[in-house]
Short mmCIF file of C-alpha atoms and ligand atoms in Angstrom, two decimals:
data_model
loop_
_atom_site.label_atom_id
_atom_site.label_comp_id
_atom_site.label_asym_id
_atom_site.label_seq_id
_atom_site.Cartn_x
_atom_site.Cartn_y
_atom_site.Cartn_z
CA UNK A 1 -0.20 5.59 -20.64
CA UNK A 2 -2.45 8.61 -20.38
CA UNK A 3 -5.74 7.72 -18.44
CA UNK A 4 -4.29 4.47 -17.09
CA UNK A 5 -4.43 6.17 -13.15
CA UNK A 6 -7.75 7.60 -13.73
CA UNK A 7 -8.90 4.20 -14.95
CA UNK A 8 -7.38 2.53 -11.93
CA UNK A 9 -9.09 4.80 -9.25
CA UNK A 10 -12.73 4.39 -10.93
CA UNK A 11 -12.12 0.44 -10.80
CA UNK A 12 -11.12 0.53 -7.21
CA UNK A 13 -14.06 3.56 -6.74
CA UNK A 14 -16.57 0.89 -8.10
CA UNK A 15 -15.24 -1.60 -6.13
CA UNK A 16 -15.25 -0.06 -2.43
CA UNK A 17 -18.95 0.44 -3.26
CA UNK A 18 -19.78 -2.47 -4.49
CA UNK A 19 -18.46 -4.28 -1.11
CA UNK A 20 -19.98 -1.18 1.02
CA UNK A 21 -23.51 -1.96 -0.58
CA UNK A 22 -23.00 -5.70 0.22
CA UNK A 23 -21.80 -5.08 3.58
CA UNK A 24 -25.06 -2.77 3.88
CA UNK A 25 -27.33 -5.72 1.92
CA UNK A 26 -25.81 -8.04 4.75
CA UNK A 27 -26.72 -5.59 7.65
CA UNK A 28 -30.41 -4.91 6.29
CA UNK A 29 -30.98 -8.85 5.85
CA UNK A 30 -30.11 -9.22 9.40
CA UNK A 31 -32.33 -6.64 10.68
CA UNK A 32 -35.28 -7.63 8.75
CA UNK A 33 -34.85 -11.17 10.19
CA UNK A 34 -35.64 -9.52 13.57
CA UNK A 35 -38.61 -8.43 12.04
CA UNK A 36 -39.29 -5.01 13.95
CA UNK A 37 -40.64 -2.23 12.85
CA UNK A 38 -38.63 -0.10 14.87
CA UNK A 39 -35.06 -1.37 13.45
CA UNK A 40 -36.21 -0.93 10.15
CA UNK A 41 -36.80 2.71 10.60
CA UNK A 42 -34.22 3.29 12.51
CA UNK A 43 -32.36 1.73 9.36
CA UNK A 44 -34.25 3.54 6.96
CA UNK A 45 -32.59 6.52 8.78
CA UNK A 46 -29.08 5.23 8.86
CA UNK A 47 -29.16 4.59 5.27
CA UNK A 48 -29.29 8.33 4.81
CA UNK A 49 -26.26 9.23 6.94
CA UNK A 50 -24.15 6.60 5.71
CA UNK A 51 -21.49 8.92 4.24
CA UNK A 52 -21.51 10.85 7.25
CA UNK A 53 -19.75 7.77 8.98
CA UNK A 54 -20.85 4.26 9.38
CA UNK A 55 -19.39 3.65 13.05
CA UNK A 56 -20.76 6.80 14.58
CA UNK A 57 -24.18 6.12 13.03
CA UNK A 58 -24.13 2.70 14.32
CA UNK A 59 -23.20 3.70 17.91
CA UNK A 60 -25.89 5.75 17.89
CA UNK A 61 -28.51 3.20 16.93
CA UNK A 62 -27.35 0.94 19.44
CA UNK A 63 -27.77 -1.96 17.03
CA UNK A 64 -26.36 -5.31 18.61
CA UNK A 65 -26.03 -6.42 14.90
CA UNK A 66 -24.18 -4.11 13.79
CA UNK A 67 -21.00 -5.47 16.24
CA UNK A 68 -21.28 -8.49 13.78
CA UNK A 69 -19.99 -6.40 11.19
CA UNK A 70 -18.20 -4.21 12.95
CA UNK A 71 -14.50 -4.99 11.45
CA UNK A 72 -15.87 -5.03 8.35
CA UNK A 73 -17.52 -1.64 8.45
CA UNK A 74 -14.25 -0.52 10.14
CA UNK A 75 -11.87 -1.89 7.66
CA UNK A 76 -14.62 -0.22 4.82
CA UNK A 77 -14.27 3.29 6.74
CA UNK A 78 -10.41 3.04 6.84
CA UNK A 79 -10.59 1.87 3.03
CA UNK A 80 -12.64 4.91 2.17
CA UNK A 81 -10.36 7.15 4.02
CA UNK A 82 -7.06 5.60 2.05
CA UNK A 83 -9.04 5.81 -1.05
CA UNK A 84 -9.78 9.87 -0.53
CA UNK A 85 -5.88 10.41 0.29
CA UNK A 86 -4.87 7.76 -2.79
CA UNK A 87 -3.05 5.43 -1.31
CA UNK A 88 -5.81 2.61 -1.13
CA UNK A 89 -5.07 -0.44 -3.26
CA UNK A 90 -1.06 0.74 -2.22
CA UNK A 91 1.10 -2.40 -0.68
CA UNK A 92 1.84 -1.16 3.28
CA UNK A 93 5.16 -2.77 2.77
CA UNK A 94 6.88 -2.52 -0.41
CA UNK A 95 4.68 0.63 -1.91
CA UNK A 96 3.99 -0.77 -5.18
CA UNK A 97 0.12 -1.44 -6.62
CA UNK A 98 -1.65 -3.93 -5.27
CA UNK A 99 -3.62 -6.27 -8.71
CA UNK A 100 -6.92 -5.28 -9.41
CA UNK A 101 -7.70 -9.07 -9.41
CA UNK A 102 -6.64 -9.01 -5.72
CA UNK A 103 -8.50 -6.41 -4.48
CA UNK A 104 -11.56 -7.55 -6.43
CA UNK A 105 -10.96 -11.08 -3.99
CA UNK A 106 -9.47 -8.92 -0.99
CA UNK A 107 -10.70 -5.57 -1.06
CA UNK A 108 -9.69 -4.74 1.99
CA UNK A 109 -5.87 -6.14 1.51
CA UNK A 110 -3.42 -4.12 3.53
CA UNK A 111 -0.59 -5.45 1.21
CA UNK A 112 0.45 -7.41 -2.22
CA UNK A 113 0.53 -11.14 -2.66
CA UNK A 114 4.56 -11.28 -1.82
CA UNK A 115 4.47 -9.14 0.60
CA UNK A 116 1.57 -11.38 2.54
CA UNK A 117 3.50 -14.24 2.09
CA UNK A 118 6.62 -12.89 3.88
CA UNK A 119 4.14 -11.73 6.43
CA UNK A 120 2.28 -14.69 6.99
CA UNK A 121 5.90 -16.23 7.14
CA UNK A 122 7.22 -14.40 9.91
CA UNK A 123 4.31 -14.83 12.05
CA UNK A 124 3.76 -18.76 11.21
CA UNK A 125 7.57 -19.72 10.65
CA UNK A 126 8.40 -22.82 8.74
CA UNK A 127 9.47 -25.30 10.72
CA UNK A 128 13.04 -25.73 11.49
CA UNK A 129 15.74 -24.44 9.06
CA UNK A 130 16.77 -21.90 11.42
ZN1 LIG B 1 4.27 -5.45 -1.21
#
């Protein structure tokens, strides 16, 4: 179906930054609760250089928040980076398309629904049987 791929990689598009810009809501809430003028500027700031790479900007505030959301904002970058080389929203294991309805839950799923399952499996296995 012509336009079905292209329709695909806006949705996921849209959908990286809609969890980026609640990852970034998240970070600015917490820095306004420490109330200081200083943060906020030096947030101000970061918010400008975001493309340029969240984790390097964040080192170099020296935010002690920002390890709170660390994963997260490591998990977005690698996201990002899959997303630019197309393979983001790609089961690790089996290579097929992971559901929009997943990644909408899960955005940051390495893998589809069955192959999670055998995963979870092998690292929690049932009991017995064996
Ligand atoms: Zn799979």
């Amino acid at each position: 179906m012509p336009g079905k791929k292209a329709e695909r990689r806006a949705l996921l598009q849209g959908l990286l930054q809609e969890q980026k810009r609640r990852l970034w809501n998240e970070l600015r809430q917490e820095l306004f609760g420490n109330n200081s003028e200083q943060l906020h500027n030096q947030f101000d700031y970061a918010m400008d250089v975001a493309e340029q790479g969240l984790l390097d900007m964040l080192a170099d505030t020296e935010l002690k928040v920002a390890d709170i959301h660390r994963e997260e904002l490591t998990r977005m970058e690698e996201a990002e980076r899959k997303f630019q080389a197309g393979s983001y929203g790609v089961c690790e294991e089996c290579g097929t398309e992971i559901s929009e309805a997943r990644l909408a839950v899960a955005p940051f799923a390495p893998c589809c629904v069955s192959c999670q399952a055998l995963r979870e499996k092998s690292i929690y296995p049932p009991q017995a049987k064996y």
